[in-house]
PDB file of C-alpha atoms in Angstrom:
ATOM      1  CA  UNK A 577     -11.687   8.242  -9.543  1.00  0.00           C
ATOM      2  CA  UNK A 578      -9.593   6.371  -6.911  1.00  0.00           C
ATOM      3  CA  UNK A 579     -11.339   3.211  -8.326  1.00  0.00           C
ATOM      4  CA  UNK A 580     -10.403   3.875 -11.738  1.00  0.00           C
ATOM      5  CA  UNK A 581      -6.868   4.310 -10.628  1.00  0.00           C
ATOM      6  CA  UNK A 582      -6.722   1.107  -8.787  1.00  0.00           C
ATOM      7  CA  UNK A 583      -8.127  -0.710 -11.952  1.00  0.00           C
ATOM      8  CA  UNK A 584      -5.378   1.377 -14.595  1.00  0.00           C
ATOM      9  CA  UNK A 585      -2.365   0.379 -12.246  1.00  0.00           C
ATOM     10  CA  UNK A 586      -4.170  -2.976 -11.766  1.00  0.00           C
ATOM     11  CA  UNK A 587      -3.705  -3.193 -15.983  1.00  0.00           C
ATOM     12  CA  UNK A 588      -0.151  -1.798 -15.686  1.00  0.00           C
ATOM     13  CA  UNK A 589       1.416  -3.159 -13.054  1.00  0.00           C
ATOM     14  CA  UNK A 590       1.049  -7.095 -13.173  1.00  0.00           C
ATOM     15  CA  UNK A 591       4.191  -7.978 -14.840  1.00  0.00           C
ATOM     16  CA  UNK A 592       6.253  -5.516 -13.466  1.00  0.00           C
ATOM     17  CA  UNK A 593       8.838  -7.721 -11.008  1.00  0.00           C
ATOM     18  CA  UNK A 594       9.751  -9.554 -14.065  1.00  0.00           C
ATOM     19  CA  UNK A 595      10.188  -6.047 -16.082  1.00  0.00           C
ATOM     20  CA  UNK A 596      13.069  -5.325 -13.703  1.00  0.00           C
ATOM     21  CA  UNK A 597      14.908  -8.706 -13.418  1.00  0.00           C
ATOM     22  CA  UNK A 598      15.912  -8.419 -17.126  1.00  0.00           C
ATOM     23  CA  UNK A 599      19.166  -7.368 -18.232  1.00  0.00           C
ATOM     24  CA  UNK A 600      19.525  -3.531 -19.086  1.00  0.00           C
ATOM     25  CA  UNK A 601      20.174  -2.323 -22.101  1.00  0.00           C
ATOM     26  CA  UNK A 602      20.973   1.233 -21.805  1.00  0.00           C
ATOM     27  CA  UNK A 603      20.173   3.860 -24.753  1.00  0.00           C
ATOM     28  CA  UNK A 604      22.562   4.266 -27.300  1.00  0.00           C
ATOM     29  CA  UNK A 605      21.846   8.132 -28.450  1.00  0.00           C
ATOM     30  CA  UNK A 606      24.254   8.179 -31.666  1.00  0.00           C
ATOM     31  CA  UNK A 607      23.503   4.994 -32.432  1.00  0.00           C
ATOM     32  CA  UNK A 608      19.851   5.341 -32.933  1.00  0.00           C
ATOM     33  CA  UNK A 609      20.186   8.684 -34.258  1.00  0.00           C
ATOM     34  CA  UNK A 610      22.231   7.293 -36.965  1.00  0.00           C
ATOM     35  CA  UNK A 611      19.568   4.805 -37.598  1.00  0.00           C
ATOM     36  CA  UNK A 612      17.577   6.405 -37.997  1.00  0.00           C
ATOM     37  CA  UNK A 613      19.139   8.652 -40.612  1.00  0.00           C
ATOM     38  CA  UNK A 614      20.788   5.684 -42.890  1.00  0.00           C
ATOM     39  CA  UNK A 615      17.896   2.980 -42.169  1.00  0.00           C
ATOM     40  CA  UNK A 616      14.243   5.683 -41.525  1.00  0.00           C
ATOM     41  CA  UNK A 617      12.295   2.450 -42.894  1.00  0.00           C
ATOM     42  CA  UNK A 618      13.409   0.207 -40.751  1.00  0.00           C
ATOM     43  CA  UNK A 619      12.788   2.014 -37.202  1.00  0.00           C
ATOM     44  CA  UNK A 620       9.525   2.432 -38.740  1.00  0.00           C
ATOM     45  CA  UNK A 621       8.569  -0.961 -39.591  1.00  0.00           C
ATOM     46  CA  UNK A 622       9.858  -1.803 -35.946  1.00  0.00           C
ATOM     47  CA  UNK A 623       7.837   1.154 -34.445  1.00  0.00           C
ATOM     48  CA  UNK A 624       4.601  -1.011 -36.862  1.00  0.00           C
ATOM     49  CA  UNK A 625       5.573  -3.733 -34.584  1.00  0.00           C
ATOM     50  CA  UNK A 626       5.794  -2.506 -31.483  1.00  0.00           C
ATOM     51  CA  UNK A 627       2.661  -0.526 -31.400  1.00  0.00           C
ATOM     52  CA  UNK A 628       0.782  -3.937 -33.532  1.00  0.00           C
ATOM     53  CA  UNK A 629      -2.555  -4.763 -32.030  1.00  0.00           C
ATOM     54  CA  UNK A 630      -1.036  -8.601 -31.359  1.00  0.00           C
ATOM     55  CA  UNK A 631       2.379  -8.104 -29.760  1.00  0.00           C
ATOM     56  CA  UNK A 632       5.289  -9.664 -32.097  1.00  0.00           C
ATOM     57  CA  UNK A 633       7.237 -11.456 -29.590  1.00  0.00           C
ATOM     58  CA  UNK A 634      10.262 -11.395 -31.990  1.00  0.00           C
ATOM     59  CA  UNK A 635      10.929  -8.066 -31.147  1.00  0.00           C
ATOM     60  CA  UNK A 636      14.455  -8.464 -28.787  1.00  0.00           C
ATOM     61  CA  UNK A 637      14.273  -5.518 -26.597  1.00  0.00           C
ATOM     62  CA  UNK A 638      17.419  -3.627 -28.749  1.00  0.00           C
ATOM     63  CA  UNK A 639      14.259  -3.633 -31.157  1.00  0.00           C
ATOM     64  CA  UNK A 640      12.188  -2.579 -28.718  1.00  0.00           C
ATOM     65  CA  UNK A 641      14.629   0.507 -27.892  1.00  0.00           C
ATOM     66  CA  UNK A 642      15.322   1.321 -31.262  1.00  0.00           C
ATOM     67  CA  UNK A 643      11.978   1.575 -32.219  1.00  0.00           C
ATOM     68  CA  UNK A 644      10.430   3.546 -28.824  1.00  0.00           C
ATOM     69  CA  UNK A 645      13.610   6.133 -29.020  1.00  0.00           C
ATOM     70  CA  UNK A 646      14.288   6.144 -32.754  1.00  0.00           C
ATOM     71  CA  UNK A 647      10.274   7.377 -32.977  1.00  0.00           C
ATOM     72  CA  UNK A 648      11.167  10.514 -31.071  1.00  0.00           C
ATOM     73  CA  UNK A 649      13.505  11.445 -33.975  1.00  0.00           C
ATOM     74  CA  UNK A 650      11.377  10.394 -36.775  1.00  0.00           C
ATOM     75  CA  UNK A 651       8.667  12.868 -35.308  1.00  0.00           C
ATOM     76  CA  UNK A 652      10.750  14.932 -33.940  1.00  0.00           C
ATOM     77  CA  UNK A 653       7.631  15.972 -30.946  1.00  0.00           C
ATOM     78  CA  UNK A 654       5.673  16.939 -33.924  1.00  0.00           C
ATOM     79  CA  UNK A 655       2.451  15.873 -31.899  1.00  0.00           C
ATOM     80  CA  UNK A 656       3.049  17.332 -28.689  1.00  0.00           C
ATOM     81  CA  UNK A 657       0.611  20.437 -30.403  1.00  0.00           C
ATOM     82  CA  UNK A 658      -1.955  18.379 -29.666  1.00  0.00           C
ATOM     83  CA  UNK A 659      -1.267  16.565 -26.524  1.00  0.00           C
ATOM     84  CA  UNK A 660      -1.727  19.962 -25.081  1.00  0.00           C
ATOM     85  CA  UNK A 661      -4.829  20.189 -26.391  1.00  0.00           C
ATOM     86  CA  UNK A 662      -6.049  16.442 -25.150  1.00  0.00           C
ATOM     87  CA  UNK A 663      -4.467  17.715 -21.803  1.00  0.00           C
ATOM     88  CA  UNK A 664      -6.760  20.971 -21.847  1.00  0.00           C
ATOM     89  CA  UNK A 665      -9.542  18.405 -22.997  1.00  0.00           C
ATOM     90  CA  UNK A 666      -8.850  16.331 -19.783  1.00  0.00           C
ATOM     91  CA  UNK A 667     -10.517  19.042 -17.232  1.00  0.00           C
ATOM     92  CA  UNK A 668     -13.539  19.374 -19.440  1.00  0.00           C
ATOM     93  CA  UNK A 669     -14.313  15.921 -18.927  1.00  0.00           C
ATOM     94  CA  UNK A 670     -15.273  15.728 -23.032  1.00  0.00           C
ATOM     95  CA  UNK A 671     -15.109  12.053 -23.099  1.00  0.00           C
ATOM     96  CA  UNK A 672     -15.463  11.964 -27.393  1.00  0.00           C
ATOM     97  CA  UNK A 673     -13.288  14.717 -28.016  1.00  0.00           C
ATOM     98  CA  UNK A 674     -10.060  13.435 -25.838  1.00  0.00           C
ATOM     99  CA  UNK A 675     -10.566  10.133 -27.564  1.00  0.00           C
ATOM    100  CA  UNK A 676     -10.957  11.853 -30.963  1.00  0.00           C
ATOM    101  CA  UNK A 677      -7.795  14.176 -29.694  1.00  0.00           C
ATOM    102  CA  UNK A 678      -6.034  10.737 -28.826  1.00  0.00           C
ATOM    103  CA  UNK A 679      -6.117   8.963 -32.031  1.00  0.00           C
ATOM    104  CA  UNK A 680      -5.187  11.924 -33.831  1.00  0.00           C
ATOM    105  CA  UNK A 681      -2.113  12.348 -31.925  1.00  0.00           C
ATOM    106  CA  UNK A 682      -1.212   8.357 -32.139  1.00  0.00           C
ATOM    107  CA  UNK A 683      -1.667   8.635 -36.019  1.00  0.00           C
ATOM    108  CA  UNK A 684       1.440  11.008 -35.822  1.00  0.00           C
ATOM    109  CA  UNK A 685       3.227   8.727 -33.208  1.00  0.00           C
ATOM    110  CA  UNK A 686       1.604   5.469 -32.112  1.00  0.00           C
ATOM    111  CA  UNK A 687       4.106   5.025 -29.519  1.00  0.00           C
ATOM    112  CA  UNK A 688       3.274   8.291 -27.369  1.00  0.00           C
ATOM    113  CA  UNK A 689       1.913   7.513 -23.776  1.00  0.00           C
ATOM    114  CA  UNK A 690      -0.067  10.168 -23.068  1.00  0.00           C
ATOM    115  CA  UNK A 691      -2.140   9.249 -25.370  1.00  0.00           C
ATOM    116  CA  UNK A 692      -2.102   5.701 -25.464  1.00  0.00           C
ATOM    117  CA  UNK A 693      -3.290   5.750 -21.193  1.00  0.00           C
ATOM    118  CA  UNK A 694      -5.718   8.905 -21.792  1.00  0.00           C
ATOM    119  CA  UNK A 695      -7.392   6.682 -24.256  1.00  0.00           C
ATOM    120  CA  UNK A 696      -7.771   3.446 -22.015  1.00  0.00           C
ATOM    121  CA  UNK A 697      -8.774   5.838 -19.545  1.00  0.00           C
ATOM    122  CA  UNK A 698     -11.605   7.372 -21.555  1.00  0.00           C
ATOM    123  CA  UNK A 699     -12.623   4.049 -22.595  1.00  0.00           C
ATOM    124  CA  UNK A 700     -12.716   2.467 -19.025  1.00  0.00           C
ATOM    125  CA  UNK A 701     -14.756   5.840 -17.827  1.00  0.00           C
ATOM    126  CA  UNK A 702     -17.143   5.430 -21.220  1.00  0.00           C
ATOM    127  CA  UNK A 703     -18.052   1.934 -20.792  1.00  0.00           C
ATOM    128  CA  UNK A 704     -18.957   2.892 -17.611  1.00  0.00           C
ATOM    129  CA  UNK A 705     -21.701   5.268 -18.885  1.00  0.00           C
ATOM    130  CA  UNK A 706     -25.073   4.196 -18.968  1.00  0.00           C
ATOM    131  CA  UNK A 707     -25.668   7.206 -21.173  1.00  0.00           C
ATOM    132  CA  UNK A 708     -22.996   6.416 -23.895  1.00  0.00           C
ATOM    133  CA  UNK A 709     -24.116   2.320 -23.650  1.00  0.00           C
ATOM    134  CA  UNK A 710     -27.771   3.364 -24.011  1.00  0.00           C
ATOM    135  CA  UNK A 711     -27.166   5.679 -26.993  1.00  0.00           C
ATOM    136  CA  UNK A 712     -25.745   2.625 -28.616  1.00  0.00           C
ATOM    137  CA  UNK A 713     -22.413   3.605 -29.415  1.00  0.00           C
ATOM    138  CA  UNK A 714     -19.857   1.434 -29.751  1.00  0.00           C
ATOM    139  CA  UNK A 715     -17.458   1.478 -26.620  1.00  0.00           C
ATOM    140  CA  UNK A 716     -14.213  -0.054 -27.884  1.00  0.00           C
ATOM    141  CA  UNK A 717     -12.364  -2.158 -25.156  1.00  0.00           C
ATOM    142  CA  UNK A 718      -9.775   0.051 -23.363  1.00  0.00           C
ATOM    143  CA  UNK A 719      -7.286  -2.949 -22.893  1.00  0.00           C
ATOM    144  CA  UNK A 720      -5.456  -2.800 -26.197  1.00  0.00           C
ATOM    145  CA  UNK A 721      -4.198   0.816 -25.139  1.00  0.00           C
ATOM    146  CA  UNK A 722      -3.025  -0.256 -21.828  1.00  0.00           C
ATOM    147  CA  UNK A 723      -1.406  -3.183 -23.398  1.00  0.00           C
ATOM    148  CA  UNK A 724       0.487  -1.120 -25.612  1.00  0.00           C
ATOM    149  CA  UNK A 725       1.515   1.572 -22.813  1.00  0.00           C
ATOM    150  CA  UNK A 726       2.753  -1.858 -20.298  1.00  0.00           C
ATOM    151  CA  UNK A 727       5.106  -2.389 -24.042  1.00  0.00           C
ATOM    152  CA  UNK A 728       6.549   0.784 -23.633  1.00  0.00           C
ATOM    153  CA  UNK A 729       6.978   0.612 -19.882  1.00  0.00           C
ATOM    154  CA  UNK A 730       8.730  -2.518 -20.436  1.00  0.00           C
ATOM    155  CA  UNK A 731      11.049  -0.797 -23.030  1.00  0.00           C
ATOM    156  CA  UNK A 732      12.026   1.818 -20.783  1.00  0.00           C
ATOM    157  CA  UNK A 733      12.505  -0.633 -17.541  1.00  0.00           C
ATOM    158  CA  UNK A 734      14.778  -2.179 -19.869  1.00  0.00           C
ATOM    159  CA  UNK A 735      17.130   0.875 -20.104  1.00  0.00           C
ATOM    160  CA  UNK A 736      18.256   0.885 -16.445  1.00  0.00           C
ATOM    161  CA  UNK A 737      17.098   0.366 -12.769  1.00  0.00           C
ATOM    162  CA  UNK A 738      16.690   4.061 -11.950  1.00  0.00           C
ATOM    163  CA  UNK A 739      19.749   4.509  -9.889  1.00  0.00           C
ATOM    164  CA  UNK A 740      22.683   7.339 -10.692  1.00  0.00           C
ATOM    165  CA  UNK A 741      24.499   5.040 -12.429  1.00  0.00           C
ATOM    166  CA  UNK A 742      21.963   3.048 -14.594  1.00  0.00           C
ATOM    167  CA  UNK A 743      19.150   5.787 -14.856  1.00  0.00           C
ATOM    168  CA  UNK A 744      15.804   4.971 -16.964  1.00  0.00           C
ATOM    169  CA  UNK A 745      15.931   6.412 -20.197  1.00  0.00           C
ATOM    170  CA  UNK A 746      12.937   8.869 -21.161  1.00  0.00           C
ATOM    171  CA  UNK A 747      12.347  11.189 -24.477  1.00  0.00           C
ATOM    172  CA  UNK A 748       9.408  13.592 -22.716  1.00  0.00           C
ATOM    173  CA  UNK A 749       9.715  14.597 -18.949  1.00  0.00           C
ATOM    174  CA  UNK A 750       5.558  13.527 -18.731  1.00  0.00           C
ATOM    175  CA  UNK A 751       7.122   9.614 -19.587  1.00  0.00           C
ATOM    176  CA  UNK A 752       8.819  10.417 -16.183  1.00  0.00           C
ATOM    177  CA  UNK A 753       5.396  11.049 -14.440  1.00  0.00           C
ATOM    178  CA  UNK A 754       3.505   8.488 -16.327  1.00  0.00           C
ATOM    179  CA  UNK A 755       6.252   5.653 -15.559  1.00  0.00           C
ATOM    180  CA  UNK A 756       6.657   6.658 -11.870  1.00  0.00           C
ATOM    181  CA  UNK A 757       2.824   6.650 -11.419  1.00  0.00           C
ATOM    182  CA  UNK A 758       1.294   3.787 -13.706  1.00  0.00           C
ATOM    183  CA  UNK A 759       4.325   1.214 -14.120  1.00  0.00           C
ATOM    184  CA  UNK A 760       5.866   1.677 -10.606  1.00  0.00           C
ATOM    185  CA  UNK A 761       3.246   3.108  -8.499  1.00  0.00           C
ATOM    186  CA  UNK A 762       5.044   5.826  -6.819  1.00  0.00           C
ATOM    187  CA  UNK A 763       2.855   8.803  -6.382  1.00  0.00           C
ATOM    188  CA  UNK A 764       4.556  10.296  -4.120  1.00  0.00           C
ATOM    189  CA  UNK A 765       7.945  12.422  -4.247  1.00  0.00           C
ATOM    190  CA  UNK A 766       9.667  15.388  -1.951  1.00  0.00           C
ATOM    191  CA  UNK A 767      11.750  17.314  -4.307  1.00  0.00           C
ATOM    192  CA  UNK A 768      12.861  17.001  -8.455  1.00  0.00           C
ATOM    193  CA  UNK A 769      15.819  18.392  -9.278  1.00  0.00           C
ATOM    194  CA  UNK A 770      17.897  18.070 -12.857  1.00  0.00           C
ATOM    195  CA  UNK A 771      21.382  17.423 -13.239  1.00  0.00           C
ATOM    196  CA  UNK A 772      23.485  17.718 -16.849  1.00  0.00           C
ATOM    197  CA  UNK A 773      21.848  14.837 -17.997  1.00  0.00           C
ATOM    198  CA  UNK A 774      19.129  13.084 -15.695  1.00  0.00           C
ATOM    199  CA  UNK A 775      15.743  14.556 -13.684  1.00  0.00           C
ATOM    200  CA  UNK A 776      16.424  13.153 -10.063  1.00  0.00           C
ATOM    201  CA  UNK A 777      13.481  12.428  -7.828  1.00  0.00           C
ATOM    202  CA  UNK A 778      13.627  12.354  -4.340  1.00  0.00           C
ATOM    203  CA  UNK A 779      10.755  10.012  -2.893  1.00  0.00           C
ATOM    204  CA  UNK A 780       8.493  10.247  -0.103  1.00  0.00           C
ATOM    205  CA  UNK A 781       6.445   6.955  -0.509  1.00  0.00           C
ATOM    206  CA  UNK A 782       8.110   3.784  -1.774  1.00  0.00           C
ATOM    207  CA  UNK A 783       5.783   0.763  -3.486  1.00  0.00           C
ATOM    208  CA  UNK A 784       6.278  -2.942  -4.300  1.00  0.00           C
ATOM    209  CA  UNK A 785       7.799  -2.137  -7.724  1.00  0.00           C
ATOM    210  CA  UNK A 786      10.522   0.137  -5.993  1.00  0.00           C
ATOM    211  CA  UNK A 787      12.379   0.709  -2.784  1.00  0.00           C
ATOM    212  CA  UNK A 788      15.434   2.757  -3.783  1.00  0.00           C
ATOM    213  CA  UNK A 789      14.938   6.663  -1.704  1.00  0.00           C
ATOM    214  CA  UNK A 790      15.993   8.331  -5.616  1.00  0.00           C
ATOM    215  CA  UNK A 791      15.128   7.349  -9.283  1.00  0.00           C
ATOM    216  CA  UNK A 792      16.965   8.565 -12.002  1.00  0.00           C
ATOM    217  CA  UNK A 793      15.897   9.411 -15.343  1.00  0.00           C
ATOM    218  CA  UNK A 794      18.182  10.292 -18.266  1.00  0.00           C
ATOM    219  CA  UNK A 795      17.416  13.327 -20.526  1.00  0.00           C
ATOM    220  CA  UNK A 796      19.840  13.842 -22.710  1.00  0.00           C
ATOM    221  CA  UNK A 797      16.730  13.726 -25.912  1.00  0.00           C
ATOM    222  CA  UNK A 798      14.607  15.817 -23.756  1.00  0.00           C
ATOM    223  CA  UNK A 799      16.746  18.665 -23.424  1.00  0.00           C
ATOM    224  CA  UNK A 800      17.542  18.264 -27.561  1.00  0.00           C
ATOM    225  CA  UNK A 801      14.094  18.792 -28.146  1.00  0.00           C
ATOM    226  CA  UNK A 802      14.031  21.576 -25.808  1.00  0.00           C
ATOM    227  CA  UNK A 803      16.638  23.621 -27.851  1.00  0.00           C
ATOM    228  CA  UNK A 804      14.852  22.521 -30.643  1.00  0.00           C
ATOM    229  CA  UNK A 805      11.801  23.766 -30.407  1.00  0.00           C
ATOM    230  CA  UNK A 806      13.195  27.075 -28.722  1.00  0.00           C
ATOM    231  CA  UNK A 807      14.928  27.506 -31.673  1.00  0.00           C
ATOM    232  CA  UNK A 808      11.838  26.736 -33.992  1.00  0.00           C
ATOM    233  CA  UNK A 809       9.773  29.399 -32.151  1.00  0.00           C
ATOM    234  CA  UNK A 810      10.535  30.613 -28.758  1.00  0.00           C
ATOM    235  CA  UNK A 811       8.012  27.925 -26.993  1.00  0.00           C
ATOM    236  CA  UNK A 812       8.094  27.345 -23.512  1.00  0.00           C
ATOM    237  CA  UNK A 813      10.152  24.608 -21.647  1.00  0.00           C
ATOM    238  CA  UNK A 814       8.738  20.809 -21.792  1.00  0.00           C
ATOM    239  CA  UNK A 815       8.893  21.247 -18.368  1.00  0.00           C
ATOM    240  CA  UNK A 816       6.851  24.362 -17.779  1.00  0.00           C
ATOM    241  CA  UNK A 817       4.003  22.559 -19.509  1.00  0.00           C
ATOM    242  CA  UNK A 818       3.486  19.737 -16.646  1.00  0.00           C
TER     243      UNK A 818
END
């Protein structure tokens, strides 16, 4: 496992110094809320390009943002049903069914990040397998997923530098642990604590990618879709489910 790790962050974390040399451009909440509202097409046929097999290096990183953040409101979470499920998947070890579980939850929203590394991952761990290669089954190549999750890091490194002031911006609190771990490589924190508007981690073990004691991340969407889906049907906190 601590192989496989080393070879996902490998993946992940090779352009990341010039990730945070770029200019931020922080999220504009009303903004793409209301573009998504007047313009729905639009955000999509950006979301089509961001999550394209061949990266469309048009895409300025405003695209980038409005595509990545405007997704969360065209879906609205509607897959996170079945992330839990993939999640529950992950301890069985059911190799098929998590990639099955995967696509299925990237046909609602090709953008999500859970999915997009728990595929890669399946696929690094199945090509492995001298079973699955002698069955003949075809083994797809897990790099297209972890190219498209290093897109989305990028997007969000974009959005700040994690400090107080110029906090990462995030739509689920598992982009928080999935940034941290596979784009920065910080496994390692003492306490989390939320303020009005950002999660604040206190770390224990800096890396390469970051040497600041604290990283911020803004969740001003997160809690919306919190209330949301309280109000919907009583479900339990985005948070509880980490």
């Amino acid at each position: 496992m601590k192989k496989l790790i080393a070879f996902v962050c490998m993946l992940l974390c090779a352009a990341n110094l010039a990730a945070q040399e770029r200019e931020m451009v922080p999220v504009d909440w009303q903004h793409i809320r209301q573009e998504v509202n007047d313009n729905p097409q639009r955000v999509k046929d950006l979301v089509a390009r961001l999550s394209a097999a061949t990266l469309d290096t048009t895409l300025t990183y405003k695209d980038r943002i409005l595509a990545f953040y405007g997704q969360s409101f065209l879906t609205n979470d509607a897959e996170e049903t079945l992330v839990m499920e993939m999640n529950k998947l992950a301890r069985s070890g059911e190799h098929a069914k998590i990639l099955a579980t995967a696509k299925s939850i990237l046909s609602i929203n090709p953008l999500n990040l859970d999915a997009l590394i728990s595929a890669g991952i399946v696929l690094t761990e199945m090509a492995k397998d001298s079973t699955v290669q002698a069955s003949g089954a075809p083994v797809e190549d897990a790099k297209p997923y972890f190219r498209k999750a290093m897109r989305i890091f990028n997007t969000i490194a974009a959005t700040g530098d994690g400090s107080e002031a110029h906090p990462f911006y995030v739509t689920k609190v598992s982009d928080e642990y999935n940034f941290m771990r596979y784009y920065l490589e910080l496994w390692d924190y003492d306490t989390q604590s939320a303020t009005a508007c950002c999660d604040v981690f206190t770390l224990s073990k800096l890396s390469e990618y970051y040497v600041k004691p604290t990283i911020y991340f803004e969740i001003t969407r997160v809690y919306e879709l919190e209330r949301m889906m309280f109000q919907g049907n009583g479900a339990k906190s985005l948070k509880e489910k980490m």
